[in-house]
Short mmCIF file of N, CA and C in Angstrom, two decimals:
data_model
loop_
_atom_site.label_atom_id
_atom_site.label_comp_id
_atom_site.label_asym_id
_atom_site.label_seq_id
_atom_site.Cartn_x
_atom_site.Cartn_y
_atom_site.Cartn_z
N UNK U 1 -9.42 17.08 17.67
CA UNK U 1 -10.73 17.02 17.04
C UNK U 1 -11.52 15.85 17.61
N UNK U 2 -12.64 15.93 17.83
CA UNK U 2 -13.68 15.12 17.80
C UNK U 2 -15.24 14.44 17.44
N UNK U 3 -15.59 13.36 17.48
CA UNK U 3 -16.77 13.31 16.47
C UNK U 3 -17.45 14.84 16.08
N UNK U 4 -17.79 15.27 17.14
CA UNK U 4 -19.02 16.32 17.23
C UNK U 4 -18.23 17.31 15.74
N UNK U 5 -16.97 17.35 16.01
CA UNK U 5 -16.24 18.15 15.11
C UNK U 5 -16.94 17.97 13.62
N UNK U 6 -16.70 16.99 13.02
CA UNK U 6 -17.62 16.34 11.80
C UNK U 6 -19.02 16.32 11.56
N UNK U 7 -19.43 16.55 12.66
CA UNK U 7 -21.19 16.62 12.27
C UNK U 7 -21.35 16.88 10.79
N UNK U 8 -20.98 18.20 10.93
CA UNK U 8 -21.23 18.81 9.41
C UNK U 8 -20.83 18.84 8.34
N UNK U 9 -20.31 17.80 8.22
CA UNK U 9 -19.70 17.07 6.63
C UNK U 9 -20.21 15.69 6.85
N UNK U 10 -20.28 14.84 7.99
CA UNK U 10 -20.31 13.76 8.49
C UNK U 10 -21.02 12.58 7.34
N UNK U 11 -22.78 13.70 7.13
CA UNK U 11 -23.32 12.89 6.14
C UNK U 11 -23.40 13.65 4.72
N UNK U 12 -22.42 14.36 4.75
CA UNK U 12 -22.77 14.99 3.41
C UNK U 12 -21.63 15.03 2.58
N UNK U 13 -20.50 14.05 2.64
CA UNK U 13 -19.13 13.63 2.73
C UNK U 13 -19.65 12.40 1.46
N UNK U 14 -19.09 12.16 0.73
CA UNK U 14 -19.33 11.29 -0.16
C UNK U 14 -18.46 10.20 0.56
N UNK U 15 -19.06 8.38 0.49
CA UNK U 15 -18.28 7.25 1.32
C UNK U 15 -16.78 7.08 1.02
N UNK U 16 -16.49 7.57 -0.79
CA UNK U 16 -15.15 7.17 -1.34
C UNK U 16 -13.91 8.42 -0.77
N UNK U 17 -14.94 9.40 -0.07
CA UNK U 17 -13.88 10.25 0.80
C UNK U 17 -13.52 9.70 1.73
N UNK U 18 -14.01 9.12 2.57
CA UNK U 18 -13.89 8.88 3.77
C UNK U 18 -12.97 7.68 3.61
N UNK U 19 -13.23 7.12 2.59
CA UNK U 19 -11.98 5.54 2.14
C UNK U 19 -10.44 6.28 1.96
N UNK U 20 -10.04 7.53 1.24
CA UNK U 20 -9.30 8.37 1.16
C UNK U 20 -9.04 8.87 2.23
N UNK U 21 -9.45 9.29 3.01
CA UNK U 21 -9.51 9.81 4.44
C UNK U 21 -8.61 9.01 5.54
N UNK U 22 -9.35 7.44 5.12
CA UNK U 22 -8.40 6.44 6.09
C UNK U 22 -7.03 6.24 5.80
N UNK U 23 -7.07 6.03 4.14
CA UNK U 23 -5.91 6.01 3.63
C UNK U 23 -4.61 6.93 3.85
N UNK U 24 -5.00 8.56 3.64
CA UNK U 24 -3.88 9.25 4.27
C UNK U 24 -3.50 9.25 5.29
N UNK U 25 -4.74 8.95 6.18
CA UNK U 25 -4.23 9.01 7.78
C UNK U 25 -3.65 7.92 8.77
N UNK U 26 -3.19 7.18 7.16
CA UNK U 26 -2.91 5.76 7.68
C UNK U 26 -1.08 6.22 7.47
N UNK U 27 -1.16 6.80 5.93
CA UNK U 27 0.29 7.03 5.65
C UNK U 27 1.25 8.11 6.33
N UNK U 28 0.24 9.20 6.59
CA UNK U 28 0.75 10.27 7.98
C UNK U 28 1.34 9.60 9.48
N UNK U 29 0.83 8.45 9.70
CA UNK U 29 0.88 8.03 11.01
C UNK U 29 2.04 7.01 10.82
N UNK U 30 2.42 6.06 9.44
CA UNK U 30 3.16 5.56 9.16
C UNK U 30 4.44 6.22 9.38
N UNK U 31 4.44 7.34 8.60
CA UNK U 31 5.36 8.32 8.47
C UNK U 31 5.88 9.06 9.75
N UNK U 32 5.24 9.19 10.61
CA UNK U 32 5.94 9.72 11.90
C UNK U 32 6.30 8.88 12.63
N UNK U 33 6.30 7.43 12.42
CA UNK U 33 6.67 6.19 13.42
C UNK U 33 7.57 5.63 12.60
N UNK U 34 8.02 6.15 11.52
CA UNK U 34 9.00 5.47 10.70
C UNK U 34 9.94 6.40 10.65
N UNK U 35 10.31 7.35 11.51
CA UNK U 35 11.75 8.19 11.36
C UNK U 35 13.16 7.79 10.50
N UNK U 36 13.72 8.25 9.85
CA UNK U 36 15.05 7.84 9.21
C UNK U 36 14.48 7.11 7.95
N UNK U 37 13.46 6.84 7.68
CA UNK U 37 12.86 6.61 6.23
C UNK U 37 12.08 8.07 5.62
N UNK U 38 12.65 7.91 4.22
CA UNK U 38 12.08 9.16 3.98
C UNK U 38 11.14 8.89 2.56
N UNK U 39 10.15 7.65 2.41
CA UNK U 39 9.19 6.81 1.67
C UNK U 39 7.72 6.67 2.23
N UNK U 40 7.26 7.45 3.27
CA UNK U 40 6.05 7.11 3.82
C UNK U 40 5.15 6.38 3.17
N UNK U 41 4.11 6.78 2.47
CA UNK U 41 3.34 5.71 1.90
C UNK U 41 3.70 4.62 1.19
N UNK U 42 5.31 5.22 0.60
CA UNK U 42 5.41 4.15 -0.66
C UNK U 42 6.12 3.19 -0.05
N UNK U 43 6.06 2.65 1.31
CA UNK U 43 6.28 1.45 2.12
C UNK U 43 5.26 0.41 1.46
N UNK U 44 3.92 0.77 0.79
CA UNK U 44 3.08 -0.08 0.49
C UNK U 44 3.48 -1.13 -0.52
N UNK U 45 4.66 -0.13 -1.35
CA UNK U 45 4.96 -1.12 -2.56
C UNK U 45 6.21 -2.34 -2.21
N UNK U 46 7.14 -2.22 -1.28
CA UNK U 46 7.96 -3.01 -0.67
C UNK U 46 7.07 -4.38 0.08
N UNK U 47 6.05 -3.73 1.18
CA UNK U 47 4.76 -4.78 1.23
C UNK U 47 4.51 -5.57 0.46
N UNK U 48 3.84 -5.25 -0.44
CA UNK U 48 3.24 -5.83 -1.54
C UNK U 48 4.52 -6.77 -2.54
N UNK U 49 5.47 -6.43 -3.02
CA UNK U 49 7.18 -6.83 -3.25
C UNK U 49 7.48 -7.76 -2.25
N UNK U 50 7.52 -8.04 -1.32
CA UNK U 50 7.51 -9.08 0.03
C UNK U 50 6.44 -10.17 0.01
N UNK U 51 4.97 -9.86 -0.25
CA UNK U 51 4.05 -10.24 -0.14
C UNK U 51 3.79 -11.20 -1.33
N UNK U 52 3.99 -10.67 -2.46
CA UNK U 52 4.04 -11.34 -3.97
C UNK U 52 5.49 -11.30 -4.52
N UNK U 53 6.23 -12.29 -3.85
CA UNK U 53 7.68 -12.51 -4.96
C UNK U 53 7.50 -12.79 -6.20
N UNK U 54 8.40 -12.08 -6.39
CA UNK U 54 8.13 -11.96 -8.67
C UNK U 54 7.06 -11.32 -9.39
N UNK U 55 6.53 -10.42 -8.53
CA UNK U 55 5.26 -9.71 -9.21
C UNK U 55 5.92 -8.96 -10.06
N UNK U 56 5.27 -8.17 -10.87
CA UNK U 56 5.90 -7.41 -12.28
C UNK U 56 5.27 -5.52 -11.83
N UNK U 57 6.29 -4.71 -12.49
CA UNK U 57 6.00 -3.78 -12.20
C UNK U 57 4.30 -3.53 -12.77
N UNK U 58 3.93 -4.14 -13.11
CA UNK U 58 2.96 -4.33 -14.34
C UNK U 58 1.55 -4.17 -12.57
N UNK U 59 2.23 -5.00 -12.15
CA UNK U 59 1.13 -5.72 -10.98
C UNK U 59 0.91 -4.92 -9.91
N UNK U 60 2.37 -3.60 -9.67
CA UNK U 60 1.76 -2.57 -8.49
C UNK U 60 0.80 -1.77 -9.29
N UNK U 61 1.27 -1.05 -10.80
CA UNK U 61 0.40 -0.35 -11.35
C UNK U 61 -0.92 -0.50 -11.28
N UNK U 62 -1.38 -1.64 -11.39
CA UNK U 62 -2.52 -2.31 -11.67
C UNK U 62 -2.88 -2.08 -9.71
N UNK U 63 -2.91 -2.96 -9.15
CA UNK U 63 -3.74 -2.57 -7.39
C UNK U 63 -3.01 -0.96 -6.68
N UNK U 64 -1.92 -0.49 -7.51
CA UNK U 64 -2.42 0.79 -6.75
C UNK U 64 -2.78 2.30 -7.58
N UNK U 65 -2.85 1.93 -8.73
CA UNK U 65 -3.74 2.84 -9.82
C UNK U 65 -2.65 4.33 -10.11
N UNK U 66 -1.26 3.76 -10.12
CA UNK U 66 -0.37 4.62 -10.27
C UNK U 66 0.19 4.69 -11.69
N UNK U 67 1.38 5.74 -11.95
CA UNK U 67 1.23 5.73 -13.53
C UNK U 67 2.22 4.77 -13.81
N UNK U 68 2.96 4.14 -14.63
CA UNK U 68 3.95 3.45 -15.44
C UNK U 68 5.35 3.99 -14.35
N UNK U 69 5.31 5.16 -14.69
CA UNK U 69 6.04 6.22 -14.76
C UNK U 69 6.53 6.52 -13.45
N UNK U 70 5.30 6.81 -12.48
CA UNK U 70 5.67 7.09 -11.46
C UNK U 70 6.07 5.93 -10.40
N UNK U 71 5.41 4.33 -10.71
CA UNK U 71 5.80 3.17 -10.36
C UNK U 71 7.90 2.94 -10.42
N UNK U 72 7.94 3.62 -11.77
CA UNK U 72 9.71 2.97 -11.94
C UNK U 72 10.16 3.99 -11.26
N UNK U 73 10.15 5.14 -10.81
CA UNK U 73 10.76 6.20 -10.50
C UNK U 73 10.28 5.31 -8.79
N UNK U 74 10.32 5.00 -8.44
CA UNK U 74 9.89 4.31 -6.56
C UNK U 74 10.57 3.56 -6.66
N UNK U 75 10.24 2.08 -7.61
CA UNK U 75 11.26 0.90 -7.98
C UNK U 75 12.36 1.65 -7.76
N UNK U 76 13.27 2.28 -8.84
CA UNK U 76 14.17 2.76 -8.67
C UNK U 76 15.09 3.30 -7.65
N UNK U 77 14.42 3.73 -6.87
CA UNK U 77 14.76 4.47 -5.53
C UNK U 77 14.85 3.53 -4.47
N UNK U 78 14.03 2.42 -4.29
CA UNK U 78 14.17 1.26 -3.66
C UNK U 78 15.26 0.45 -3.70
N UNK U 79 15.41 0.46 -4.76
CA UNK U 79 16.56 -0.41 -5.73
C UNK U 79 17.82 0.21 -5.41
N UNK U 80 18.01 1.33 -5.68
CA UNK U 80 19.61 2.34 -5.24
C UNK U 80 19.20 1.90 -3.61
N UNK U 81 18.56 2.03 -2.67
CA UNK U 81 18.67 1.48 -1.39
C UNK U 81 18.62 0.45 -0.96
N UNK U 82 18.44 -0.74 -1.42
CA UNK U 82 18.51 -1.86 -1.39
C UNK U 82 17.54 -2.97 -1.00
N UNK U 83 16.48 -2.19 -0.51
CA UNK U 83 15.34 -2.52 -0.67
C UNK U 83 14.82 -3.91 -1.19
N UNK U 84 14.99 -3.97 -2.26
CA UNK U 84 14.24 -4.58 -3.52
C UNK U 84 15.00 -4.61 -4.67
N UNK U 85 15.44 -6.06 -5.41
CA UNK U 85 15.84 -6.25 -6.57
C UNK U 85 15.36 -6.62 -7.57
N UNK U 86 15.22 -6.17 -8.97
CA UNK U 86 14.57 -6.43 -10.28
C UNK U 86 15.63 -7.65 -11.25
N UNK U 87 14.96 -8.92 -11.47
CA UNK U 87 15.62 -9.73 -12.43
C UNK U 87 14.74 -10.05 -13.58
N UNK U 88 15.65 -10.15 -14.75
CA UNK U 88 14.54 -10.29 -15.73
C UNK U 88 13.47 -11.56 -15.92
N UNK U 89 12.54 -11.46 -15.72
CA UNK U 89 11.44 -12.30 -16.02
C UNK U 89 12.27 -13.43 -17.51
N UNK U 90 12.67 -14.95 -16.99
CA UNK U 90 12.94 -15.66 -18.58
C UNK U 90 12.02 -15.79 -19.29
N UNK U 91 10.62 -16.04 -18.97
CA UNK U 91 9.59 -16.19 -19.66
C UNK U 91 9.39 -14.82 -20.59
N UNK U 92 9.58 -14.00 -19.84
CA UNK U 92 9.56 -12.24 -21.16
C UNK U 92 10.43 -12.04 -20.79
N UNK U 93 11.44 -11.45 -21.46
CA UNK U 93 12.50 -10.90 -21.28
C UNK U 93 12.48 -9.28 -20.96
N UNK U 94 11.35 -8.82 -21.66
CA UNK U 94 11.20 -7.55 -21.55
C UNK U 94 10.28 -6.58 -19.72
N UNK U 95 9.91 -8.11 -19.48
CA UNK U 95 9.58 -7.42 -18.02
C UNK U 95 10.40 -7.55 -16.68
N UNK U 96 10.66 -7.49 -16.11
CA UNK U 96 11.17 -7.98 -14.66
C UNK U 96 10.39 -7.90 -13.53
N UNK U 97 10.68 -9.24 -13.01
CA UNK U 97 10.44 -9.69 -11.51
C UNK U 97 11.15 -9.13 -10.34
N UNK U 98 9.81 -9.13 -9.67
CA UNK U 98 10.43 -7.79 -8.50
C UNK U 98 10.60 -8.91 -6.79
N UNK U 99 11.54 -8.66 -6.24
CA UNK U 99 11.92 -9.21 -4.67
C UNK U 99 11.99 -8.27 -4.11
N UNK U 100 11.88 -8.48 -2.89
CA UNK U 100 12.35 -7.68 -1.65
C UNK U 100 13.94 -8.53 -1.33
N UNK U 101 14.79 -7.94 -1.13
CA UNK U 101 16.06 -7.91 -0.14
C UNK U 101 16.07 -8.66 0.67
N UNK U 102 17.35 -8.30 1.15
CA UNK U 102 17.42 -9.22 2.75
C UNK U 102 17.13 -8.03 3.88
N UNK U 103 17.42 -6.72 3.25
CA UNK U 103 17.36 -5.54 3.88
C UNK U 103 15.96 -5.03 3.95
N UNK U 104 15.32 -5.39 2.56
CA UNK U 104 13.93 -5.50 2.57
C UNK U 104 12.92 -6.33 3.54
N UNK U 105 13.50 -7.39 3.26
CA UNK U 105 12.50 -8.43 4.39
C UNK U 105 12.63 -8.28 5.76
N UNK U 106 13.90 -7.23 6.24
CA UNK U 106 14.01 -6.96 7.67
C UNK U 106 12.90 -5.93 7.49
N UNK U 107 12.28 -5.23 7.24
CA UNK U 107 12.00 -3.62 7.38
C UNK U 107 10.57 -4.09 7.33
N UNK U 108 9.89 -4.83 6.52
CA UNK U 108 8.91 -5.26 6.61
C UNK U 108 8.10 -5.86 8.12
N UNK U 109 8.29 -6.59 8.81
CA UNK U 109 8.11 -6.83 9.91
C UNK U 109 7.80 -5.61 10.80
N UNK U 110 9.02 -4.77 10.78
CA UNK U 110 8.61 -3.50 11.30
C UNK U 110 7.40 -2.31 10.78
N UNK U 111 7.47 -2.41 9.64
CA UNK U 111 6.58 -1.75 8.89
C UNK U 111 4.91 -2.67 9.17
N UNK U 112 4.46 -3.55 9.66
CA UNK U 112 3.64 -4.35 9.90
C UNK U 112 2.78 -3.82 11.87
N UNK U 113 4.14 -3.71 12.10
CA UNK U 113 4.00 -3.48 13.52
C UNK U 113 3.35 -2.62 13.47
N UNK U 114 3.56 -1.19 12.92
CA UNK U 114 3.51 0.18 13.56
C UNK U 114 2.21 0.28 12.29
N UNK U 115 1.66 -0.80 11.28
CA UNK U 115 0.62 -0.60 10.59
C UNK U 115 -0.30 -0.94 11.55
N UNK U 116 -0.38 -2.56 12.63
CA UNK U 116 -0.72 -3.17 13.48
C UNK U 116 -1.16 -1.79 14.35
N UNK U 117 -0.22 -1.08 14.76
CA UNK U 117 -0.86 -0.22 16.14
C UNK U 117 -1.61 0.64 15.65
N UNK U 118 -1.29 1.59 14.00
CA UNK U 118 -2.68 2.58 13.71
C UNK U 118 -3.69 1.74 13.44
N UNK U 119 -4.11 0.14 13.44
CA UNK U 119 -5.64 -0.30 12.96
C UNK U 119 -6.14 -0.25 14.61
N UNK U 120 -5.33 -0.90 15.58
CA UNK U 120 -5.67 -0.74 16.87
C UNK U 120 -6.42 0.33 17.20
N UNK U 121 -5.77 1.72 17.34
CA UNK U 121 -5.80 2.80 17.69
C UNK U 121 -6.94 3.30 17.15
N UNK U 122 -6.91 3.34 15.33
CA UNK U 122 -8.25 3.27 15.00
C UNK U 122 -9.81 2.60 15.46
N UNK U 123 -9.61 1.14 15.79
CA UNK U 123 -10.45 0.15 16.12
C UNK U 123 -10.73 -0.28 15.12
N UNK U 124 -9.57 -1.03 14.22
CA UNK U 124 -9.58 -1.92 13.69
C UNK U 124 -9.35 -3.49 14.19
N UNK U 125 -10.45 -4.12 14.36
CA UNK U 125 -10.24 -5.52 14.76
C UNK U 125 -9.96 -6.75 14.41
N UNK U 126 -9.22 -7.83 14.37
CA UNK U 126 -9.08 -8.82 13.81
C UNK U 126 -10.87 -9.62 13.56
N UNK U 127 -11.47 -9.30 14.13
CA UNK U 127 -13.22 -9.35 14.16
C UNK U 127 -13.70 -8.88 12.55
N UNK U 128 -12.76 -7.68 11.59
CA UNK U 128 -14.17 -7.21 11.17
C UNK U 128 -13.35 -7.54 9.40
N UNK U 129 -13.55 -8.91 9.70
CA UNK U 129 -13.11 -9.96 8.64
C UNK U 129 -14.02 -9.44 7.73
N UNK U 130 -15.70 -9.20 7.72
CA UNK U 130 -16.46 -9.42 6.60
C UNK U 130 -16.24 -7.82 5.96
N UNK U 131 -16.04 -6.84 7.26
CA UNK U 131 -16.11 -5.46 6.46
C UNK U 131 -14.37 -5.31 5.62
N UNK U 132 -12.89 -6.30 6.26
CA UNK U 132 -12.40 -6.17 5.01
C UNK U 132 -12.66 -6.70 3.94
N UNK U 133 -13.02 -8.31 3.76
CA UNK U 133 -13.22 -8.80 2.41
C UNK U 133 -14.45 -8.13 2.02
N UNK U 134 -14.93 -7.10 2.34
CA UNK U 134 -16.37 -6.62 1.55
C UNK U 134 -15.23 -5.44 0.59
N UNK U 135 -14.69 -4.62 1.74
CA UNK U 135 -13.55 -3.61 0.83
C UNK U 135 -12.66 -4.40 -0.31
N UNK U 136 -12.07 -5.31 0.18
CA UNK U 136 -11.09 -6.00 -0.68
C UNK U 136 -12.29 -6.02 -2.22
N UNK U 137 -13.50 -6.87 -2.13
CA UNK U 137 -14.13 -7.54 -3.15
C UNK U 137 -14.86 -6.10 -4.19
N UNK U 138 -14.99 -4.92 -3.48
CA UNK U 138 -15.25 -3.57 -4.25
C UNK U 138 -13.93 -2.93 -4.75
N UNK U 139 -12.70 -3.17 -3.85
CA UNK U 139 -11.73 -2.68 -4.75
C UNK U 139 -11.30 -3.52 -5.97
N UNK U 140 -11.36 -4.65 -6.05
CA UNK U 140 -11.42 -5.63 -6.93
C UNK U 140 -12.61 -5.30 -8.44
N UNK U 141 -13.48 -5.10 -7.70
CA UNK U 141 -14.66 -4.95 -9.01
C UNK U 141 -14.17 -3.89 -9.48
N UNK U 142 -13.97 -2.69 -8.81
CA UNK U 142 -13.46 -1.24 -9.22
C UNK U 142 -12.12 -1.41 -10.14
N UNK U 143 -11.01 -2.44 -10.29
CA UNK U 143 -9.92 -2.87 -10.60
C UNK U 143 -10.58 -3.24 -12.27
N UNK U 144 -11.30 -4.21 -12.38
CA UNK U 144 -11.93 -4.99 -13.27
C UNK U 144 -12.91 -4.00 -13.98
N UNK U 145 -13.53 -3.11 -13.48
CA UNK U 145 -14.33 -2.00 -14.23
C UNK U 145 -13.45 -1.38 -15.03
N UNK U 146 -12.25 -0.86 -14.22
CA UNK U 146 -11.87 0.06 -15.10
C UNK U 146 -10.39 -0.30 -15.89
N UNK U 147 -10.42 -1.81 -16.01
CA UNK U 147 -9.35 -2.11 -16.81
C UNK U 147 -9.15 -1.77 -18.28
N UNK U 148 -8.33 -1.51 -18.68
CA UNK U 148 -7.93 -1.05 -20.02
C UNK U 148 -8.34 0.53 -19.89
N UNK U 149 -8.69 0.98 -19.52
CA UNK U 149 -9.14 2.37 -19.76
C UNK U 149 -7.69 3.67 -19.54
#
């Protein structure tokens, strides 16, 4: 496919598709460069588990707008693979703090790389600093709009 292909949705495509758009075709491309894993997108939550030691299941729900439900059922699966370990939070007892592994923190690096070559490929540049923190600061407001709901 090519531009010309799109003409005709191009401007008549609502913008929050096209944010969706990047997104799958980020996790499709993940997924075929990650053979012998069988988690494609949900590499994001091990990321993020690496990225924020001791975050609470509380905290993927919340930035990736998933259910309770379907968050522990991933945890879980991570967890039987070794991934990522849950200890109880002393301050609440009732939540737990989430790590990445030692098996975890290897996989990450790799998982970085092959994110690294689809922004490339795309023409994503270390340059277009203002158009991520502009995304970051709307997914944020969008976070804060629709809290509690």
């Amino acid at each position: 496919m090519n531009d010309e292909s799109f003409q005709g949705i191009r401007d008549k495509s609502p913008f929050i598709a096209w944010i969706h758009n990047i997104s799958l075709n980020q996790q499709k491309y993940m997924k075929s460069k990650m053979s012998g894993f069988d988690f494609a997108h949900d590499v994001r939550y091990i990321i993020f588990i690496y990225d924020n030691p001791n975050c609470s299941q509380e905290d993927l729900v919340n930035m990736f707008g998933q259910s309770k439900g379907n968050i522990a059922k991933i945890l879980k699966k991570f967890e039987d693979l070794g991934y990522i370990k849950r200890e109880i939070n002393p301050e609440n007892r009732r939540k737990y703090m989430l790590t990445t592994t030692e098996k975890g923190n290897s996989l990450v690096p790799e998982i970085r790389k092959i994110s690294k070559e689809w922004e490339k490929e795309v023409g994503i540049t270390d340059e277009d600093v203002e158009l991520k923190e502009r995304i970051i600061e709307i997914a944020i407001k969008g976070m804060n709009l629709t809290e509690g709901i």
